[in-house]
mmCIF file of C-alpha atoms and ligand atoms in Angstrom:
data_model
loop_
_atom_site.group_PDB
_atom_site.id
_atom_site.type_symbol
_atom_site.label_atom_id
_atom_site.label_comp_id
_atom_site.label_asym_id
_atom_site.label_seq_id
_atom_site.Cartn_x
_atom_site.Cartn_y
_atom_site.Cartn_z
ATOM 1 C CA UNK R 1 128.766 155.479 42.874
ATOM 2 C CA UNK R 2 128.206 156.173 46.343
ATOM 3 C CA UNK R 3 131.436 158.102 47.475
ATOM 4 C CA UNK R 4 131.438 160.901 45.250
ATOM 5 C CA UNK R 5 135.036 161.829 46.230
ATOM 6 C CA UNK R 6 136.291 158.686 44.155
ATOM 7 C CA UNK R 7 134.682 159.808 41.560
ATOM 8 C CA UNK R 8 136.427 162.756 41.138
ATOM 9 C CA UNK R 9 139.872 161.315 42.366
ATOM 10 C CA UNK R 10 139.578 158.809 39.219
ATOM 11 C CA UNK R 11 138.425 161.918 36.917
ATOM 12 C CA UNK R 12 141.509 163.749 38.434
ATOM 13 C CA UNK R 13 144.125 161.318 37.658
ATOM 14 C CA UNK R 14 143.226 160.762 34.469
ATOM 15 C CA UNK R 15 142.996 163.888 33.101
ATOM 16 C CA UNK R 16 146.543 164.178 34.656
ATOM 17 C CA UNK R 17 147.894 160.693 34.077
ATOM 18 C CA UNK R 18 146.145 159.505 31.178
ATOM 19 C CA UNK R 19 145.751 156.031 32.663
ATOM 20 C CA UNK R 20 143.147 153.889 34.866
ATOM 21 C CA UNK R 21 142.799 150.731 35.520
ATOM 22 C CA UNK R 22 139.736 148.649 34.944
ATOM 23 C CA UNK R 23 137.909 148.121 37.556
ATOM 24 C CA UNK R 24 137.950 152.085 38.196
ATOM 25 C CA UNK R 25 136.687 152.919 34.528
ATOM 26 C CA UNK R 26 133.734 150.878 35.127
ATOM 27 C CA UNK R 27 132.838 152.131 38.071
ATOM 28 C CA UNK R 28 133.101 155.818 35.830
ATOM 29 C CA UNK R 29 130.700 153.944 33.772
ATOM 30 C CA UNK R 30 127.829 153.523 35.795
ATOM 31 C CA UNK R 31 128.346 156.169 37.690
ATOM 32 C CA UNK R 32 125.097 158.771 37.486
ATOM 33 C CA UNK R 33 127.751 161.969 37.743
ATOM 34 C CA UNK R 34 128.747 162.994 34.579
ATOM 35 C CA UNK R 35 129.878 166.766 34.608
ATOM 36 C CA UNK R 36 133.286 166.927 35.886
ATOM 37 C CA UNK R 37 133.953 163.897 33.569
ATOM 38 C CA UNK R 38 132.648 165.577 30.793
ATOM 39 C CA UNK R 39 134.292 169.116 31.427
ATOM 40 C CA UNK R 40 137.532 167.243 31.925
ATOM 41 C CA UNK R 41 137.513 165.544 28.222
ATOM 42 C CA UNK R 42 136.715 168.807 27.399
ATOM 43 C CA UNK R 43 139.956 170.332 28.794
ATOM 44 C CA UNK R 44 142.116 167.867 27.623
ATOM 45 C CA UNK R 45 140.686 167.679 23.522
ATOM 46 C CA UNK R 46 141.397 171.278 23.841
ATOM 47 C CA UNK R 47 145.268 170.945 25.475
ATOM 48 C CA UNK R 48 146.190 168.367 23.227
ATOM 49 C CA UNK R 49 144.293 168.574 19.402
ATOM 50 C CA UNK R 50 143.195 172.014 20.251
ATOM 51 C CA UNK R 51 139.964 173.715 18.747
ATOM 52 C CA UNK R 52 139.840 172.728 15.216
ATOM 53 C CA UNK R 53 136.857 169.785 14.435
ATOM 54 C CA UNK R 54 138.349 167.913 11.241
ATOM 55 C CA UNK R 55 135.827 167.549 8.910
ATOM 56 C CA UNK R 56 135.603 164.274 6.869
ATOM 57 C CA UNK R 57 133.637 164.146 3.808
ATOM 58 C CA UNK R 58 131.910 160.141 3.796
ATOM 59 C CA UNK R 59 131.388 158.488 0.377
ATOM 60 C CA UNK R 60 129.137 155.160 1.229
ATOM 61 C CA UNK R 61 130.247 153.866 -2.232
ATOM 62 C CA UNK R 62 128.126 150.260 -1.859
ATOM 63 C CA UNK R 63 125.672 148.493 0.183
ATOM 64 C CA UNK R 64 126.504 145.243 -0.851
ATOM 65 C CA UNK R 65 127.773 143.011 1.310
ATOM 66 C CA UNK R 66 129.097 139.512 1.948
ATOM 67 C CA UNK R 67 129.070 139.580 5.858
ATOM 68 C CA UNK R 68 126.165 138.859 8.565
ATOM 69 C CA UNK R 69 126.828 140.987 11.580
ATOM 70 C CA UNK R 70 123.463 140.515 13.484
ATOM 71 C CA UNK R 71 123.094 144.285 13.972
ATOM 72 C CA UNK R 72 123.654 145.340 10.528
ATOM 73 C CA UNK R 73 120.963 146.819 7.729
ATOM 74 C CA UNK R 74 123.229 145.720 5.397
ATOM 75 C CA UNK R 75 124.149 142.073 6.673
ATOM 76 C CA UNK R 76 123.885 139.698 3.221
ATOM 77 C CA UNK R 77 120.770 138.020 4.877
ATOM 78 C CA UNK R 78 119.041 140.945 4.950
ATOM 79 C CA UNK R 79 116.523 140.827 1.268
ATOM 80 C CA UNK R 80 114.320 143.978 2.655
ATOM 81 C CA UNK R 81 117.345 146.404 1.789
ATOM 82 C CA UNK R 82 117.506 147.573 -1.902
ATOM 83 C CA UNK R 83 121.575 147.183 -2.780
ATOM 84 C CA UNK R 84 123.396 149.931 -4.545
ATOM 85 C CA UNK R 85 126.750 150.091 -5.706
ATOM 86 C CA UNK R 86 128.326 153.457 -7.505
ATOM 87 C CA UNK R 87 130.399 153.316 -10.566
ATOM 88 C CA UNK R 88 134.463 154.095 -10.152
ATOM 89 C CA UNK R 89 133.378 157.440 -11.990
ATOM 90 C CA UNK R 90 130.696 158.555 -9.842
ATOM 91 C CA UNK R 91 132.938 157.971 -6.487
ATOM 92 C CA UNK R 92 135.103 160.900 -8.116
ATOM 93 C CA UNK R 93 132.272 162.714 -8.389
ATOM 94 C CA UNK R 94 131.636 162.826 -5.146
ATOM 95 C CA UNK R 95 135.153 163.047 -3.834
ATOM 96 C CA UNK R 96 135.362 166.272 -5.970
ATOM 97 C CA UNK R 97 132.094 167.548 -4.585
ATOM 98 C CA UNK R 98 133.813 167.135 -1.238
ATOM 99 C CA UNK R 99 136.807 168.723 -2.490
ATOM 100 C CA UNK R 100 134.925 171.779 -3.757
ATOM 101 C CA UNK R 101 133.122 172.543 0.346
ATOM 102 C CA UNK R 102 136.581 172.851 1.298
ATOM 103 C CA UNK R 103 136.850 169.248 2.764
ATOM 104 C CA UNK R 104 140.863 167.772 3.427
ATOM 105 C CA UNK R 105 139.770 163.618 3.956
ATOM 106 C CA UNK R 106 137.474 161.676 1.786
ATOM 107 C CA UNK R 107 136.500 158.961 3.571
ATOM 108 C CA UNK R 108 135.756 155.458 1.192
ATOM 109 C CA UNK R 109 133.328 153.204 3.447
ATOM 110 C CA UNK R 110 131.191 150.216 1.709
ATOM 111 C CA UNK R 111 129.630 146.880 2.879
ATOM 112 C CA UNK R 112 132.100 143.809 2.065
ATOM 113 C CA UNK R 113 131.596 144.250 -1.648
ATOM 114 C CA UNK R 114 133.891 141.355 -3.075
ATOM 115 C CA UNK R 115 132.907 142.615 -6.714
ATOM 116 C CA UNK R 116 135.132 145.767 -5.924
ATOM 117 C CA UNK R 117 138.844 144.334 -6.868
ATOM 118 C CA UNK R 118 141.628 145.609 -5.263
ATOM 119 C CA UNK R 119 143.172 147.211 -8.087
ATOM 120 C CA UNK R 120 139.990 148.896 -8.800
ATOM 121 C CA UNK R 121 139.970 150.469 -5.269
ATOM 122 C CA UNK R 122 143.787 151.448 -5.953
ATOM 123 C CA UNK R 123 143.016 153.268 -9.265
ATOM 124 C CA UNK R 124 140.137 155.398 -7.784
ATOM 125 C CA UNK R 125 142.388 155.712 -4.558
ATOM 126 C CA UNK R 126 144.987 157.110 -6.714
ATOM 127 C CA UNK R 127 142.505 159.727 -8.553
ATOM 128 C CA UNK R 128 141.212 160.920 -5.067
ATOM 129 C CA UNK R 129 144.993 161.724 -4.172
ATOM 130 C CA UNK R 130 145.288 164.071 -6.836
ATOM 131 C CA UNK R 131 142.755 166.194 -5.688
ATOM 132 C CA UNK R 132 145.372 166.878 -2.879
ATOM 133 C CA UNK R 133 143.550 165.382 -0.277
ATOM 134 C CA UNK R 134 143.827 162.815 2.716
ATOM 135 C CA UNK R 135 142.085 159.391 1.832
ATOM 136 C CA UNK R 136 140.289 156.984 5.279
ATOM 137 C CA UNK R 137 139.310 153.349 4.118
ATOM 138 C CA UNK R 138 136.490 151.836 5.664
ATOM 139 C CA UNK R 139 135.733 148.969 3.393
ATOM 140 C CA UNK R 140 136.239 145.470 6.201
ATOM 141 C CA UNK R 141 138.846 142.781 6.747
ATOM 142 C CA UNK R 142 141.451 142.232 3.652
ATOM 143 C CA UNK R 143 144.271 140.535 3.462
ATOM 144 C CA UNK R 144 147.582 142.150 4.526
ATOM 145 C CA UNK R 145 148.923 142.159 0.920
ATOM 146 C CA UNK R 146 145.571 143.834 -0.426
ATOM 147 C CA UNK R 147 145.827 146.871 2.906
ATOM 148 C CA UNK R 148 149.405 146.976 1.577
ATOM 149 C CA UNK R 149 148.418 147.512 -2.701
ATOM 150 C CA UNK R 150 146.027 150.120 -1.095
ATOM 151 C CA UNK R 151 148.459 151.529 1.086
ATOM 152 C CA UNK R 152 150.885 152.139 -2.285
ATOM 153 C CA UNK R 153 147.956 153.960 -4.002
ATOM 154 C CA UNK R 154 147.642 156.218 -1.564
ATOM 155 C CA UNK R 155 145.348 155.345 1.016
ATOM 156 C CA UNK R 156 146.480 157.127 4.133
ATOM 157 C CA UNK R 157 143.989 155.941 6.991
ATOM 158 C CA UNK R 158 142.023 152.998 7.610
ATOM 159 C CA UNK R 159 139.181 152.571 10.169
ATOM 160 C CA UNK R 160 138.244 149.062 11.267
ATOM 161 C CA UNK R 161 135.919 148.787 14.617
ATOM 162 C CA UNK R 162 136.724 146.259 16.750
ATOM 163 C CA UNK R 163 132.765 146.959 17.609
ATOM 164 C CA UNK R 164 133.567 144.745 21.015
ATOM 165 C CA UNK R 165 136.644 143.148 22.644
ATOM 166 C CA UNK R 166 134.983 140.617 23.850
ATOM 167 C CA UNK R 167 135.926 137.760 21.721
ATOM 168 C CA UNK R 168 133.128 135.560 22.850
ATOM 169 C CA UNK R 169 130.091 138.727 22.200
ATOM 170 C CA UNK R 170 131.947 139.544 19.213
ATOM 171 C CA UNK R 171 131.984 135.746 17.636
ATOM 172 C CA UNK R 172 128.288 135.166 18.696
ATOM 173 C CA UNK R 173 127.469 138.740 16.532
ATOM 174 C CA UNK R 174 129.185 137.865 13.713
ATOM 175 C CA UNK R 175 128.991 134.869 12.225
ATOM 176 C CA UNK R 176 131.953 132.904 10.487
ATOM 177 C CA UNK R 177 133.830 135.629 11.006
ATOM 178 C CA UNK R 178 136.692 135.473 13.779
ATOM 179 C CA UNK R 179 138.051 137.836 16.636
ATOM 180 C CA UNK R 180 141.151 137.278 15.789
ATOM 181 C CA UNK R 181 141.237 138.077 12.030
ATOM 182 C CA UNK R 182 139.867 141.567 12.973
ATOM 183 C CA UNK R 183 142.546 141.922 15.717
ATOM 184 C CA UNK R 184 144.908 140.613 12.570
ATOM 185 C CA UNK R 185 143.977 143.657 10.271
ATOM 186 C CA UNK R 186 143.972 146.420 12.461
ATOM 187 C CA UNK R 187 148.058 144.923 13.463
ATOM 188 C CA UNK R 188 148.805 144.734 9.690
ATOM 189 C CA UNK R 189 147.087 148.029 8.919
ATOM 190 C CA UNK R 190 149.249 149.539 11.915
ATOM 191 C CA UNK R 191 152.602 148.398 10.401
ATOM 192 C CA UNK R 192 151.585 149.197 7.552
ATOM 193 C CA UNK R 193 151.779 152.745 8.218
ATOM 194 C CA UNK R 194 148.172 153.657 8.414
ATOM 195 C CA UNK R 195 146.264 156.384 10.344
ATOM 196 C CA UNK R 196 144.302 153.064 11.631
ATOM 197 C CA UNK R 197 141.051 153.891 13.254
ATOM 198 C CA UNK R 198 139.242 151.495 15.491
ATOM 199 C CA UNK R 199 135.880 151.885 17.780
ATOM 200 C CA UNK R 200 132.953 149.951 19.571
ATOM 201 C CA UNK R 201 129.023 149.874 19.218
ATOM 202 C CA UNK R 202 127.239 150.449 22.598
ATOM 203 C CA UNK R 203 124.334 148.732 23.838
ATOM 204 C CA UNK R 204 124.643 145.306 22.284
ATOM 205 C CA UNK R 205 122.788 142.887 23.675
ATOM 206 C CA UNK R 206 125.133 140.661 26.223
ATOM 207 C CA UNK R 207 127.490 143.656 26.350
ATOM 208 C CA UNK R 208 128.316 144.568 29.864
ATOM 209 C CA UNK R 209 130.170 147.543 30.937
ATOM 210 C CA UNK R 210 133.271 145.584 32.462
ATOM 211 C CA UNK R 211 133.133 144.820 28.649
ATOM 212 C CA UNK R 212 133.160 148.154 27.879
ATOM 213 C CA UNK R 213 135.996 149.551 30.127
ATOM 214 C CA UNK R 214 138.065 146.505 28.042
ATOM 215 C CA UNK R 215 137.538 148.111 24.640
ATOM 216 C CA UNK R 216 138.992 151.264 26.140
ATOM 217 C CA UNK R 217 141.887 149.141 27.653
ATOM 218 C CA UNK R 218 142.275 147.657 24.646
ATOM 219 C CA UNK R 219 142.145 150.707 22.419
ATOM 220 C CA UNK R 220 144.854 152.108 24.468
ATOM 221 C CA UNK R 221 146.920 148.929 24.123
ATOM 222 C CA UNK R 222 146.439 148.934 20.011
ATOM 223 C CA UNK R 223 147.797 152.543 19.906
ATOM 224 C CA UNK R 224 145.354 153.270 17.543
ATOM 225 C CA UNK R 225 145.174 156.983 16.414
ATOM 226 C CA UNK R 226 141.421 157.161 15.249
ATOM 227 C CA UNK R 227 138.571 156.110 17.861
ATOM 228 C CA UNK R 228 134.523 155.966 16.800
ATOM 229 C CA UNK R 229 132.060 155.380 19.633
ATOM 230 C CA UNK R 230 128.654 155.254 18.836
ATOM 231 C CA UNK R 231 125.005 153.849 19.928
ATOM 232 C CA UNK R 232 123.419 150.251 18.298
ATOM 233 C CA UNK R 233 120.709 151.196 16.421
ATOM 234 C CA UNK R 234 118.167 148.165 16.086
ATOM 235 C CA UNK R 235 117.554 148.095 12.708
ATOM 236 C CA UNK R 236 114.765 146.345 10.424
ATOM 237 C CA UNK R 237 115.439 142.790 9.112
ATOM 238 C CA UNK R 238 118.437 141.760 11.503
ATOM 239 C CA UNK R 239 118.641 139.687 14.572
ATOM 240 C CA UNK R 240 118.730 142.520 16.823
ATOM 241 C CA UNK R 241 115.498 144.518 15.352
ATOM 242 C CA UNK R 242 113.415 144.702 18.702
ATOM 243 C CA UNK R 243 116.554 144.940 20.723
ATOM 244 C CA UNK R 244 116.781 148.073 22.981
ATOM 245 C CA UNK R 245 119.873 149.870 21.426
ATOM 246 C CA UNK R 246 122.051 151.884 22.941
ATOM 247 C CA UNK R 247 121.995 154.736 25.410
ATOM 248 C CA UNK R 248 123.313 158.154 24.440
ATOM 249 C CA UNK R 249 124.933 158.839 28.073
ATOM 250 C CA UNK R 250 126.641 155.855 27.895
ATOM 251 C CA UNK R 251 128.282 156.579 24.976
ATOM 252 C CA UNK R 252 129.114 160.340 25.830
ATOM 253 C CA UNK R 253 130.812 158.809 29.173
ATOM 254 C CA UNK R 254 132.686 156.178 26.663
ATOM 255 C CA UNK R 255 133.838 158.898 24.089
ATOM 256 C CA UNK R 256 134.852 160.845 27.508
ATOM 257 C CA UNK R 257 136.989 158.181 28.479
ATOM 258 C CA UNK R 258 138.463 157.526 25.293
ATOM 259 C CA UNK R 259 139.712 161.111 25.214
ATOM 260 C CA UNK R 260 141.391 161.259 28.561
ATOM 261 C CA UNK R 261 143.349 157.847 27.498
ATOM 262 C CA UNK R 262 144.050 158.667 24.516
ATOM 263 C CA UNK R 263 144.703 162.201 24.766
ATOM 264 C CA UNK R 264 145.745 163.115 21.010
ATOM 265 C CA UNK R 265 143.680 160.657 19.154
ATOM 266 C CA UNK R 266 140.859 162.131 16.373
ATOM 267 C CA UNK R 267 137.527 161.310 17.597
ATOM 268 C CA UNK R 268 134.129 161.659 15.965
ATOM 269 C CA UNK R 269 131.005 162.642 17.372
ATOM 270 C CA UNK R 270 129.406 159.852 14.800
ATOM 271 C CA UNK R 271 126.265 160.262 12.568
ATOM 272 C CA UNK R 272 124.698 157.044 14.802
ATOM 273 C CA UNK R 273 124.959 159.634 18.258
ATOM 274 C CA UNK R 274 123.255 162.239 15.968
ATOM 275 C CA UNK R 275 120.484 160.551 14.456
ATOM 276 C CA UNK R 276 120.070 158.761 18.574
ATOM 277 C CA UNK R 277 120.073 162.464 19.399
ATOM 278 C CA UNK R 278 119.470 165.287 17.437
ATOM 279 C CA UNK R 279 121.673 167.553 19.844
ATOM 280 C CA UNK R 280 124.406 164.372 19.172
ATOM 281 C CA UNK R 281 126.766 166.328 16.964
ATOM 282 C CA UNK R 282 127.130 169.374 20.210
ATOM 283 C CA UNK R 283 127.378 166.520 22.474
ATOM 284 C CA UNK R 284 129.962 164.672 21.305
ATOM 285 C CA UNK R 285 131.935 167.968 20.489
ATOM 286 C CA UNK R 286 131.344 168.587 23.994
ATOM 287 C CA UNK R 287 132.493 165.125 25.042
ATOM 288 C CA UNK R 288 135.708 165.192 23.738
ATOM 289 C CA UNK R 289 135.157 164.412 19.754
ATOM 290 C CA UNK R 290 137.006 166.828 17.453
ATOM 291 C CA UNK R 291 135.857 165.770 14.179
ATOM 292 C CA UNK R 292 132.327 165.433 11.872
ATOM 293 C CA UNK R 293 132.119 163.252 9.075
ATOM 294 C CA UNK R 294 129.423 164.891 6.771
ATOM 295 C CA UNK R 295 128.019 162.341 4.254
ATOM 296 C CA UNK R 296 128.940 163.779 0.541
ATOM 297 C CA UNK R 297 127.195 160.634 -0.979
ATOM 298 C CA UNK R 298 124.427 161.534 -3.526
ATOM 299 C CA UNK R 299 121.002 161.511 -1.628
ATOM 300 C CA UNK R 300 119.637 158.865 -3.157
ATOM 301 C CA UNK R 301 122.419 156.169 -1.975
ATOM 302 C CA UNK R 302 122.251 158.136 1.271
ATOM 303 C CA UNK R 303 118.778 156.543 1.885
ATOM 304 C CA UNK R 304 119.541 152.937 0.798
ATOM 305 C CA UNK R 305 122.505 152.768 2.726
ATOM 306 C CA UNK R 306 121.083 151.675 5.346
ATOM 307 C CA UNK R 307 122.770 150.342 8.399
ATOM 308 C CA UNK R 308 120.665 151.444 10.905
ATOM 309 C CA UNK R 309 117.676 153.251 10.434
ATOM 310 C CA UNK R 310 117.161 157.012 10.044
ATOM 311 C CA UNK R 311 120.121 157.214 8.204
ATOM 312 C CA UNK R 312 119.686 159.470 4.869
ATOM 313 C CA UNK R 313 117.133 161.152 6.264
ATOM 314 C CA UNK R 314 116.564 164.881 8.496
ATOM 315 C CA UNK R 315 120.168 166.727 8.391
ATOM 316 C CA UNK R 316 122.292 164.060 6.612
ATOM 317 C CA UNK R 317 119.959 164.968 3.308
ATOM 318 C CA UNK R 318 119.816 168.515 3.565
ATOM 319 C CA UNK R 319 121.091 170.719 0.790
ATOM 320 C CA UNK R 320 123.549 172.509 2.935
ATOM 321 C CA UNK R 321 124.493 169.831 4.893
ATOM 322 C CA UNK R 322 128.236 170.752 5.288
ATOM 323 C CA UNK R 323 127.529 174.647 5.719
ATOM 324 C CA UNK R 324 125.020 173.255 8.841
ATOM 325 C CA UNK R 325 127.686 170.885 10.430
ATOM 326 C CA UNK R 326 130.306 174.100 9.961
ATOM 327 C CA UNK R 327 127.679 176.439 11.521
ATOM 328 C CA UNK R 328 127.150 174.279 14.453
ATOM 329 C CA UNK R 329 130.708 174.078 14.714
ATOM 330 C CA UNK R 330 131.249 178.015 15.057
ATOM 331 C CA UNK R 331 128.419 178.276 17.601
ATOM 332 C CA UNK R 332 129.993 176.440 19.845
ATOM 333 C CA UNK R 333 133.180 178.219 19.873
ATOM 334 C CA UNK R 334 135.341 176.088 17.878
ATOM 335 C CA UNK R 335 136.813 176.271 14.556
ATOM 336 C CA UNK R 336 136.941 174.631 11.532
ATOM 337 C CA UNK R 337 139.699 172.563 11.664
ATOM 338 C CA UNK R 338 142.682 173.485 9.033
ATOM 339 C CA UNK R 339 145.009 171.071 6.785
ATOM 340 C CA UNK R 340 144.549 166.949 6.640
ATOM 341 C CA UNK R 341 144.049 166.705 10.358
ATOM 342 C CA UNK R 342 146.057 163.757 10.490
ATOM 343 C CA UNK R 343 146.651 162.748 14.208
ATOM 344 C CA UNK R 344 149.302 165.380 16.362
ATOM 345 C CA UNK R 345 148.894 167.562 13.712
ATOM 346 C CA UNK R 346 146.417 171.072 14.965
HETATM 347 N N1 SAH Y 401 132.202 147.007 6.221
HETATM 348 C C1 SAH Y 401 132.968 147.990 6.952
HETATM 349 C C2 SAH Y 401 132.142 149.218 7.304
HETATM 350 C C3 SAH Y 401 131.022 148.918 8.241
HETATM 351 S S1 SAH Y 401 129.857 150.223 8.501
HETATM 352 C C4 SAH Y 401 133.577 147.326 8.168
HETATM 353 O O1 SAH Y 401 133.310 146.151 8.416
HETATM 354 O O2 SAH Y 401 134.354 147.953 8.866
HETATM 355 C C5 SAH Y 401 130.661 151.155 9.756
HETATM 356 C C6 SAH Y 401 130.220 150.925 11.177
HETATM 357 O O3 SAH Y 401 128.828 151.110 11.323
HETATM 358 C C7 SAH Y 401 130.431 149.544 11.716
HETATM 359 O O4 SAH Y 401 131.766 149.337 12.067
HETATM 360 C C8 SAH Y 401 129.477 149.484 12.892
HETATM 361 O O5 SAH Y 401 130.139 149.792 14.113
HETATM 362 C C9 SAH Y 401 128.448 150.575 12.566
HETATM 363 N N2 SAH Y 401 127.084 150.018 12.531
HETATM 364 C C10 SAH Y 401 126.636 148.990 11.781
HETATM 365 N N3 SAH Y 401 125.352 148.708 12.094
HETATM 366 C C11 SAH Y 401 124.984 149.572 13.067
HETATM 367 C C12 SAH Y 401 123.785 149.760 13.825
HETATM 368 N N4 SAH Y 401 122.709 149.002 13.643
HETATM 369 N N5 SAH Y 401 123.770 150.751 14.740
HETATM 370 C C13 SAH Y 401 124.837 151.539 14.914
HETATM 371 N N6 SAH Y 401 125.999 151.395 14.245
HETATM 372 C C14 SAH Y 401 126.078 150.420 13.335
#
């Protein structure tokens, strides 16, 4: 941006206003400054969810799945990935494991696994529950009377990426399925009374950043109380393998954003930023983010699950992977955060 006074007049009135309109938020976007931007998300995560970072325990639970988003490991076309899918018994495992570090959310997330009924889901919903703590969906696009069954078990939050607003990108990156239906869910999952959770991938191909200022717009308009940024990571036997992937700036300036319009919303600093970067974690806790999601899967599924590559490996699989993500947390001056850390809660 060449008049570096506008720059800071847009930065200004949204960390006062909360609002900006389009055309401004892109020119954010490829703007080259980034500090004041940055220091002002900063500001703001701190006024309104304070210093706490949530931390929510992941359980990939299976890799199977029925979908064929082109930028997906796990996309059904894909034979190079070895499937996995845990037993009811040894997803309690694993929620208790989380349990036992101290961790408040478990966090379900699998591949469109149709073999998973829902009543199964709402059984081991229902035994995660008793272990007093908050439980996240992340399992795709259901019908509105299956979010509801899961809703009555227990579930308390649901995350469901848009991964672009742009009906036309979206459509041409995921076959048979429809913009609509995923606009559809995250509605029903809203009235449903879920903590719903929504987010975009940066740096797909044909993504522009007009397109990206929309997601925020549209975020904002969804009320959503859960956002997830993170980089595209070209992975191995998709479509987008030798694509160029995502830029880490880009999606610091995004996450930025997303904080000063959405000033109490949870926000990640994602396992994608951190395996992009391996300073991703501080960066996105810089950025705005206020929560971690440490993977409490059992190391071998870690590996297999994979939906981009580098996932399962470095940090994610080391023994004391929760104590690091806590430690990191403390150096920087925050805290661990207390309770469920459901949204307007500190
Ligand atoms: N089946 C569930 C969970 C999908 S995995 C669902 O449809 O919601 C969770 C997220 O991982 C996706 O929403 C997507 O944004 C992200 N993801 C998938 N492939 C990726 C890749 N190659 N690079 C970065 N993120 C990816």
């Amino acid at each position: 941006m060449k008049d570096k006074r506008e720059f800071e007049i847009f930065v200004n009135t949204l960390e006062k206003e909360g609002e900006l309109g389009k055309v401004s938020l892109a020119k954010i976007l490829t703007s080259e400054k980034t500090d004041s931007l940055y220091s002002a998300a900063d500001r703001v995560r701190k006024k309104f969810v304070g210093d706490g970072v949530h931390l929510r325990g992941l359980i990939e639970f299976s890799s199977y799945c029925g979908n064929n988003c082109f930028y997906c490991g796990l996309r059904a076309a894909n034979s190079k990935v070895k499937r996995y899918r845990m037993q009811p018994d040894e997803i309690i495992q694993c929620a208790a494991h989380a349990v036992k570090f101290g961790l408040k959310t478990v966090v379900l997330q699998s591949g469109e696994d149709k073999s998973f009924g829902v009543n199964e889901l709402c059984k081991i919903v229902n035994r995660i529950k008793s272990m007093d703590v908050a439980v996240t969906l992340s399992i795709g696009e259901l019908s509105r009377n299956e979010y509801s069954l899961l809703k009555n078990a227990g579930a308390d939050r649901y995350l469901l990426r848009i991964e672009t607003s742009n009906k036309k990108l979206y459509e041409k990156l995921h076959p048979g399925m429809s913009h609509e239906n995923r606009l559809r869910c995250l509605y029903n999952l809203k009235e449903l009374g879920y903590e719903t959770g929504t987010g975009c991938l940066i740096g797909l191909p044909g993504q522009t950043i007009e397109m990206l200022a929309e997601d925020l717009l549209l975020f904002k308009k969804l009320g959503v109380d859960m956002i997830g940024i993170g980089p595209f990571i070209p992975c191995r036997g998709t479509p987008l393998e030798y694509e160029k992937g995502g830029n880490v700036e880009t999606v610091l300036k995004m996450m930025a954003l997303a904080r000063l319009l959405m000033r109490d919303i949870n926000m990640p600093a994602t396992t994608a930023l951190s395996i992009k970067d391996s300073d991703g974690h501080r960066k996105g806790l810089c950025c705005g983010a206020n929560v971690v999601m440490p993977n409490m899967g059992r190391t071998e599924y870690k590996k297999l699950y994979k939906i981009y590559p580098g996932k399962g490996e470095g940090l994610i699989n080391s023994k004391n992977h929760v104590d690091d993500i806590k430690s990191k947390i403390i150096s920087l001056g925050r805290k661990i955060g207390q309770g469920y850390g459901n949204r307007n809660k500190i």
